[in-house]
XYZ file of C-alpha atoms in Angstrom:
528
model
C 1.803 19.981 15.745
C 3.265 16.939 16.488
C 2.055 14.477 19.697
C 4.693 13.182 22.250
C 4.937 9.799 22.387
C 4.389 9.302 25.899
C 1.235 11.043 26.253
C -0.140 9.395 22.770
C -3.554 7.138 23.952
C -2.235 3.715 23.343
C -4.823 3.322 20.641
C -3.761 5.956 19.008
C -0.113 5.000 18.668
C -1.667 1.969 16.811
C -2.177 4.464 13.825
C 0.355 4.881 11.213
C 3.358 7.536 12.105
C 2.126 9.485 8.836
C -0.931 10.118 9.764
C -0.507 10.439 13.552
C 2.567 12.557 13.368
C 1.290 15.953 11.172
C 5.620 16.372 10.919
C 5.217 13.906 8.346
C 2.597 16.260 6.297
C 5.597 17.550 4.436
C 6.640 14.509 3.027
C 3.665 14.725 0.544
C 3.749 18.725 0.855
C 7.017 18.898 -0.320
C 6.195 16.147 -3.171
C 3.436 18.210 -4.106
C 4.792 21.648 -4.117
C 7.734 19.780 -6.730
C 4.956 18.379 -9.289
C 3.412 22.280 -9.042
C 7.120 23.398 -9.455
C 8.374 21.199 -12.197
C 5.046 21.284 -13.898
C 4.874 25.497 -13.610
C 8.593 25.306 -15.322
C 7.306 23.651 -18.100
C 5.114 25.574 -18.684
C 7.243 28.699 -18.597
C 9.390 26.425 -21.093
C 6.000 25.939 -23.457
C 4.814 29.381 -23.100
C 8.369 30.623 -24.182
C 8.649 28.205 -26.936
C 5.089 28.856 -28.139
C 5.967 32.412 -28.607
C 8.527 32.466 -30.523
C 7.305 29.693 -32.895
C 3.850 32.177 -33.452
C 6.343 35.124 -34.017
C 8.199 32.628 -36.369
C 5.040 31.998 -38.124
C 4.100 35.404 -38.400
C 7.623 35.971 -40.551
C 6.941 32.433 -42.545
C 3.360 34.114 -43.604
C 5.463 37.752 -44.246
C 8.179 35.969 -46.084
C 5.310 34.095 -48.099
C 3.321 36.875 -49.177
C 6.706 39.061 -50.709
C 7.264 35.861 -52.499
C 3.367 36.289 -53.711
C 3.720 40.022 -55.366
C 7.382 39.039 -56.285
C 6.006 36.365 -58.133
C 3.079 37.604 -59.673
C 5.747 40.727 -60.740
C 7.950 38.486 -62.312
C 4.909 36.695 -63.725
C 4.016 40.027 -65.653
C 7.386 40.278 -66.735
C 7.925 43.214 -64.471
C 4.904 46.608 -63.589
C 5.405 50.263 -64.373
C 5.205 53.153 -62.699
C 5.534 56.441 -62.734
C 9.159 58.116 -61.755
C 9.329 60.091 -58.969
C 11.204 60.931 -55.853
C 10.443 58.020 -54.195
C 10.073 55.525 -57.158
C 13.139 56.570 -59.595
C 14.550 54.664 -62.169
C 16.235 51.576 -60.804
C 20.155 51.841 -62.139
C 20.615 47.982 -61.209
C 18.228 47.233 -63.288
C 19.525 46.289 -67.083
C 16.612 46.211 -69.178
C 15.872 47.525 -72.750
C 12.308 48.887 -71.724
C 13.822 49.949 -68.345
C 12.284 53.820 -68.988
C 9.316 54.064 -70.870
C 6.868 57.598 -71.867
C 3.158 57.057 -72.189
C 1.684 59.231 -75.328
C 0.769 62.200 -73.245
C 4.386 62.651 -71.785
C 4.182 60.842 -68.667
C 7.942 59.062 -67.719
C 6.677 55.416 -66.593
C 10.208 53.167 -64.710
C 9.824 49.554 -64.386
C 9.361 48.147 -61.422
C 10.725 44.757 -61.197
C 10.558 41.924 -57.970
C 13.312 42.756 -56.113
C 13.098 46.544 -56.848
C 9.278 46.227 -55.211
C 11.044 44.270 -52.808
C 12.820 46.716 -51.827
C 10.048 49.484 -51.534
C 7.607 47.063 -49.796
C 10.460 46.701 -47.394
C 11.075 50.384 -47.010
C 7.243 51.095 -46.560
C 7.306 48.153 -43.926
C 10.407 49.782 -41.824
C 8.712 53.587 -41.980
C 5.508 51.963 -40.058
C 7.585 50.495 -37.586
C 6.284 46.663 -38.152
C 8.233 44.271 -39.479
C 11.095 44.519 -41.551
C 12.508 42.462 -44.393
C 15.172 43.233 -46.941
C 16.808 41.041 -49.854
C 20.403 40.200 -49.454
C 23.320 37.812 -51.049
C 26.297 36.787 -50.712
C 26.604 37.735 -54.646
C 24.569 41.677 -54.603
C 24.322 43.787 -57.825
C 23.183 46.336 -55.380
C 25.965 46.654 -52.083
C 23.156 47.941 -49.945
C 21.913 44.265 -50.052
C 25.028 43.019 -48.442
C 24.628 40.624 -45.660
C 25.219 41.035 -42.266
C 26.580 38.900 -40.126
C 23.868 36.518 -39.251
C 22.366 36.316 -42.749
C 25.979 35.665 -44.263
C 26.073 32.218 -41.828
C 22.398 31.713 -43.333
C 22.925 32.043 -46.049
C 25.573 28.991 -45.978
C 23.672 27.206 -44.183
C 21.003 27.814 -47.435
C 24.242 26.594 -49.391
C 24.453 22.833 -47.140
C 20.581 22.397 -47.142
C 19.209 24.188 -44.626
C 15.586 25.147 -45.162
C 15.590 28.550 -42.871
C 16.880 29.741 -40.177
C 15.962 31.828 -37.550
C 16.991 32.974 -34.390
C 16.932 36.526 -31.580
C 19.641 38.875 -31.946
C 20.831 42.447 -30.166
C 20.749 45.839 -32.352
C 21.190 49.286 -32.198
C 17.318 49.136 -31.986
C 17.162 46.622 -29.408
C 16.730 42.722 -29.448
C 15.532 41.286 -32.653
C 13.772 38.226 -33.866
C 14.647 37.347 -36.956
C 14.057 34.980 -39.658
C 15.303 34.184 -43.175
C 14.876 31.717 -46.233
C 16.535 31.134 -49.508
C 15.717 32.651 -52.503
C 15.882 31.125 -55.284
C 16.765 30.904 -58.682
C 13.405 30.578 -61.314
C 13.281 31.152 -64.477
C 11.922 34.805 -64.347
C 15.144 35.357 -62.849
C 17.575 34.564 -65.287
C 16.793 37.605 -67.106
C 19.011 39.986 -64.631
C 21.043 37.000 -63.330
C 22.188 34.735 -65.692
C 25.277 37.108 -66.297
C 25.956 36.189 -62.310
C 26.331 32.963 -63.092
C 23.323 31.946 -61.493
C 21.418 28.769 -63.076
C 18.034 27.532 -62.571
C 17.413 26.322 -59.329
C 20.589 27.631 -57.903
C 20.265 29.922 -54.136
C 20.854 33.482 -55.378
C 19.570 34.646 -52.238
C 17.533 35.409 -48.686
C 15.102 36.891 -47.823
C 15.647 38.386 -44.074
C 12.360 39.390 -41.863
C 12.934 41.132 -38.936
C 10.518 42.087 -35.928
C 11.428 43.760 -32.541
C 11.586 41.395 -29.466
C 10.064 43.530 -27.079
C 6.194 42.787 -27.897
C 6.801 38.924 -28.107
C 8.477 39.164 -24.568
C 5.979 40.854 -22.713
C 3.438 38.125 -24.381
C 5.422 35.914 -22.735
C 5.774 37.661 -19.439
C 2.134 37.577 -19.880
C 1.114 34.144 -19.875
C 4.382 33.459 -17.624
C 2.374 35.486 -14.938
C -0.915 34.146 -15.624
C 0.361 30.349 -15.717
C 1.971 31.593 -12.072
C -1.151 32.485 -10.300
C -2.771 29.415 -11.829
C 0.252 26.716 -10.584
C 0.225 28.794 -6.908
C -4.264 28.836 -6.897
C -4.156 25.055 -7.559
C -0.926 24.515 -5.051
C -2.638 26.649 -2.190
C -6.088 24.974 -2.786
C -4.597 20.880 -2.917
C -2.771 21.935 0.320
C -6.110 23.171 1.801
C -8.060 20.442 0.714
C -5.348 17.870 0.952
C -4.798 19.333 4.833
C -8.198 19.121 5.662
C -8.675 16.009 4.815
C -5.286 14.797 6.514
C -6.509 16.436 9.799
C -10.486 14.574 8.542
C -8.227 11.043 7.833
C -6.261 11.521 11.832
C -9.395 12.172 13.454
C -11.418 9.555 12.200
C -8.458 7.077 12.339
C -7.971 8.189 16.349
C -11.687 7.154 16.737
C -11.578 4.344 14.601
C -8.445 3.366 16.957
C -10.316 3.787 19.786
C -13.052 1.796 19.300
C -11.025 -1.005 17.907
C -9.535 -0.575 21.786
C -12.143 -0.787 22.814
C -14.019 -3.963 20.302
C -10.138 -5.943 21.382
C -10.938 -5.114 25.172
C -14.737 -6.793 24.877
C -12.864 -9.264 23.267
C -10.455 -10.362 25.993
C -13.373 -9.813 28.666
C -16.071 -11.895 26.086
C -13.022 -14.539 26.035
C -12.170 -14.209 29.757
C -16.411 -15.170 30.331
C -16.886 -18.056 27.881
C -13.873 -19.615 29.320
C -14.989 -19.040 33.010
C -18.460 -20.366 31.868
C -16.898 -23.074 30.638
C -15.015 -23.547 33.973
C -18.647 -23.278 35.445
C -19.898 -25.731 33.721
C -16.454 -28.063 34.253
C -16.780 -27.428 38.295
C -18.986 -30.030 39.879
C -16.836 -32.426 37.118
C -13.659 -31.001 38.242
C -15.158 -30.903 41.894
C -16.045 -34.805 41.906
C -12.900 -35.412 40.234
C -11.208 -34.244 43.528
C -13.831 -35.418 45.714
C -13.344 -39.007 45.093
C -9.356 -38.648 46.271
C -10.109 -36.412 49.097
C -12.843 -38.934 49.882
C -10.763 -41.785 50.213
C -7.773 -39.967 51.621
C -9.847 -39.160 54.220
C -10.892 -42.723 55.111
C -7.922 -43.306 55.107
C -6.958 -41.376 57.413
C -10.018 -42.308 59.694
C -8.303 -45.689 59.251
C -4.320 -44.492 60.542
C -6.163 -42.854 63.331
C -7.865 -45.740 64.870
C -4.109 -48.047 63.541
C -2.734 -45.463 65.623
C -4.470 -45.917 68.584
C -3.603 -49.575 68.513
C -0.186 -49.202 67.982
C 0.354 -46.287 70.510
C -1.231 -49.233 73.140
C 1.090 -51.663 72.077
C 4.182 -49.451 72.657
C 3.285 -48.093 75.915
C 2.945 -52.149 76.887
C 6.212 -52.910 75.033
C 7.678 -49.732 77.264
C 6.177 -51.094 80.389
C 7.355 -54.200 79.743
C 3.872 -56.228 79.737
C 3.525 -56.716 76.095
C 3.354 -60.372 75.096
C 3.298 -62.349 72.179
C -0.781 -62.992 72.653
C -1.030 -58.641 72.673
C 0.799 -58.492 69.386
C -1.246 -61.047 67.774
C -4.649 -59.558 69.745
C -3.662 -56.285 67.776
C -3.553 -58.379 64.591
C 0.545 -56.617 63.791
C 1.394 -58.226 61.228
C -1.855 -56.989 59.337
C -1.426 -53.755 60.374
C 1.996 -53.574 59.252
C 1.224 -53.970 55.570
C -2.022 -51.828 55.620
C -0.173 -49.201 56.816
C 2.251 -49.010 53.790
C -0.873 -49.770 51.607
C -2.662 -46.971 53.437
C -0.261 -44.047 52.943
C 0.776 -45.434 49.520
C -3.023 -45.238 48.474
C -3.184 -41.715 50.205
C -0.227 -39.775 48.560
C -1.431 -41.738 44.805
C -5.114 -39.426 45.651
C -3.350 -36.541 46.817
C -0.942 -36.335 43.618
C -4.017 -37.057 41.495
C -5.697 -33.992 43.262
C -2.431 -31.849 43.094
C -2.000 -32.761 39.218
C -6.025 -31.948 38.695
C -5.295 -28.370 40.418
C -2.017 -27.689 38.032
C -3.740 -28.458 35.003
C -6.892 -25.991 36.242
C -4.285 -23.619 36.531
C -2.378 -23.779 33.260
C -5.713 -24.551 31.643
C -7.418 -21.051 33.472
C -4.172 -19.032 32.891
C -5.870 -16.593 30.001
C -3.768 -13.525 31.024
C -0.762 -15.372 29.699
C -0.111 -12.265 26.627
C 3.241 -14.507 25.821
C 4.213 -16.441 22.889
C 6.063 -19.416 23.567
C 6.988 -22.498 22.013
C 4.159 -25.200 23.183
C 3.727 -29.044 23.348
C 0.529 -29.493 21.754
C -0.018 -33.294 23.433
C 0.842 -32.299 26.133
C -1.846 -29.589 25.798
C -4.122 -31.283 25.158
C -3.500 -34.102 27.733
C -3.929 -31.313 30.480
C -7.312 -30.358 28.799
C -8.259 -34.054 28.858
C -7.523 -33.829 32.231
C -10.021 -31.091 33.039
C -13.019 -32.351 31.137
C -12.408 -35.842 32.228
C -15.005 -36.782 34.463
C -17.636 -34.355 31.512
C -16.531 -37.077 28.835
C -16.078 -40.464 30.840
C -19.984 -40.642 31.240
C -20.370 -40.243 27.368
C -16.839 -41.954 25.250
C -13.998 -43.593 25.407
C -11.386 -41.713 24.164
C -8.809 -42.564 21.865
C -5.178 -41.200 22.045
C -3.127 -41.001 18.493
C -0.720 -37.987 19.044
C 2.502 -37.757 16.889
C 5.335 -38.626 18.683
C 7.184 -36.345 16.644
C 5.234 -33.288 16.651
C 7.662 -30.201 16.572
C 6.677 -27.214 19.279
C 4.326 -24.549 18.048
C 4.774 -20.996 19.111
C 1.464 -20.084 19.883
C -0.772 -18.335 23.114
C -0.986 -22.219 25.521
C -3.965 -21.364 27.856
C -6.393 -19.965 24.240
C -5.390 -23.356 22.164
C -6.053 -24.914 25.345
C -9.760 -23.525 25.504
C -10.282 -23.828 21.908
C -9.626 -27.851 22.611
C -11.481 -27.569 25.282
C -14.374 -26.423 23.431
C -14.575 -29.098 20.970
C -13.886 -31.797 23.351
C -17.125 -30.553 25.392
C -18.921 -30.367 21.597
C -17.616 -33.543 21.017
C -19.325 -34.914 23.944
C -22.448 -32.798 23.389
C -22.807 -34.977 20.386
C -23.045 -38.638 21.873
C -25.942 -39.070 22.956
C -25.485 -42.354 24.186
C -22.138 -44.409 24.824
C -19.068 -43.345 21.472
C -15.859 -42.582 21.206
C -13.940 -39.162 20.958
C -10.635 -39.524 18.762
C -7.971 -37.413 19.368
C -5.166 -36.622 17.046
C -1.930 -34.597 16.608
C 0.348 -34.416 13.430
C 2.171 -31.559 11.413
C 3.732 -31.225 7.463
C 6.421 -29.075 6.740
C 4.618 -25.952 7.267
C 1.697 -26.736 10.031
C 0.730 -28.543 13.159
C -2.842 -29.910 13.289
C -4.979 -31.051 16.048
C -7.909 -32.783 15.560
C -10.957 -34.166 17.871
C -13.297 -36.482 15.965
C -16.949 -37.821 17.679
C -19.522 -40.657 16.747
C -22.068 -38.394 17.825
C -25.337 -37.188 16.057
C -23.032 -34.896 13.384
C -24.732 -31.872 11.779
C -26.323 -30.876 8.420
C -25.039 -28.364 5.601
C -27.641 -25.844 6.797
C -26.011 -26.170 10.594
C -22.713 -26.237 9.167
C -22.673 -23.029 7.558
C -23.527 -21.299 11.116
C -21.682 -22.867 13.649
C -18.586 -20.601 13.729
C -21.641 -16.928 13.704
C -21.852 -15.968 17.496
C -24.281 -17.271 19.719
C -25.429 -19.810 17.312
C -26.097 -23.188 19.021
C -28.292 -25.722 18.489
C -28.000 -26.918 21.793
C -31.283 -26.082 24.397
C -31.817 -23.421 25.977
C -29.421 -22.520 29.603
C -27.670 -25.385 27.863
C -24.808 -22.910 25.492
C -23.804 -19.399 24.942
C -23.141 -20.258 20.974
C -19.615 -18.712 21.723
C -17.419 -21.445 21.625
C -16.807 -22.426 18.634
C -17.328 -18.621 17.549
C -14.059 -17.567 20.108
C -12.212 -20.636 18.969
C -12.361 -19.594 15.261
C -10.967 -16.066 16.459
C -8.065 -17.439 18.767
C -6.832 -19.975 15.625
C -7.730 -17.057 13.215
C -5.669 -14.492 15.659
C -2.412 -17.163 15.545
C -2.530 -17.796 11.443
C -4.241 -21.072 11.263
C -7.590 -21.864 10.095
C -10.431 -24.809 11.429
C -11.607 -27.314 9.040
C -14.678 -29.509 9.841
C -16.366 -32.381 8.122
C -19.507 -33.871 9.026
C -22.878 -36.440 8.075
C -25.710 -36.515 9.904
C -25.865 -39.840 11.725
C -22.014 -40.252 11.841
C -20.057 -37.692 13.596
C -17.902 -35.023 13.414
C -14.207 -34.054 12.914
C -12.761 -31.047 13.643
C -9.343 -29.914 12.284
C -7.115 -26.915 14.067
C -4.152 -25.765 11.353
C -1.738 -24.040 13.542
C 1.349 -22.396 11.461
C 4.952 -23.755 12.856
C 7.530 -20.962 13.433
C 9.619 -20.115 10.207
C 7.118 -21.434 7.974
C 5.749 -19.185 5.345
C 2.598 -19.864 6.906
C 3.623 -17.621 9.866
C 3.543 -14.656 8.210
C 0.003 -13.846 8.721
C 0.643 -14.610 12.950
C 3.523 -13.033 13.108
C 1.598 -9.528 10.993
C -0.731 -10.276 14.271
């Protein structure tokens, strides 16, 4: 069953499709089936080959046994046996001592190697076992003439073949045939010299035949066993593999849900840290707003008095009672000049309020999920305006911006939060009065933001822990210990990193590296 995409939770859709949708499991199943089928085919071929090889080796052994008996016979110059209907004198053997008579009148006849081979072959055929016989291209005995397969083998021996084998149909059924050559030895020349053979010539061969049916039966049994074994292996691996995939699918779904919960918690933690930071800065922001609002309010009070005086003069002018003394008494020239100044100052104050509110709005826009090309210098300025009251009593801010800094693809509000955390930490690190230097720059692959302070600095032991969650060196109630940890996560999500250098008593420098769009280091950011 395949889950419908519209019914699949977002956490589950983050799983690889191969794990989430069972129909993709058919791919490894088909692959495993192909492997098993290939292995089965190779095993069947091997079984067939081994069965034939075993039978051929048996034929070779038979050939060796016959050759041993022939050699023994030849080494003794032949053997004598009583003449019987089964062992009559060999009419094809021309030997002066072929037939003998014992002193008690028993007739004996010589059994030479060829005759012995023929007799043993007849006994083996009658017993239903392996059949063998001598054959030659120039036989002395006509019955030893070669058949078609034997003739081809004998001709192959003339060309240098060491042996021949094959499967052939016959009236007695399918036969496995084997043949090896017989070479002329010294003892053979007694009978075969007149045929023109010389020592070492091939005078014929020994043909061994056996029924192929037992070999086929053994082969079928082996094929059946290996087929059952392969089917069992396929079924077991299929069951275990499918079960493991189901377990992996369930575990991956659970993991995806946990990751979704962690991501949601991370967003909430990010929002909470942001709101906590804004809460800390709220008094300072309120103070920054109250200053211009205060003098605008004061200017409005003065304008109210000016309004009364000007209206009285206008009423006097309208009634025709106004004199130069009335204008002088009202100090009209001063009022006219001061009115312009009051309006200008009020507009500047209100513009200051508008700018603070706009910067605060841009700074706190954490729900902005779209990546965009952002001007880091503008983001730094926006953040400096938000934290101005937090810094101005502790440090002088020195700006060293890269005027040619290219836009960086990022989540601007999150990068602003990183800058805010670094600026506030820098201010808190300065005990009396110091300098905070804010720099920006870039190279071929990276853009960077640097915040350096002249504060108390940090020891190597503290440096090792500054990015750990909830780690802080501030007094209880003065910090959550999440600022730098969240900043690290934000920068890492953007595919960048943070470098820190600090020395007790000489200040601290944080440099945030962000990959430029199109550079090789943007791959990590794109993957996230």
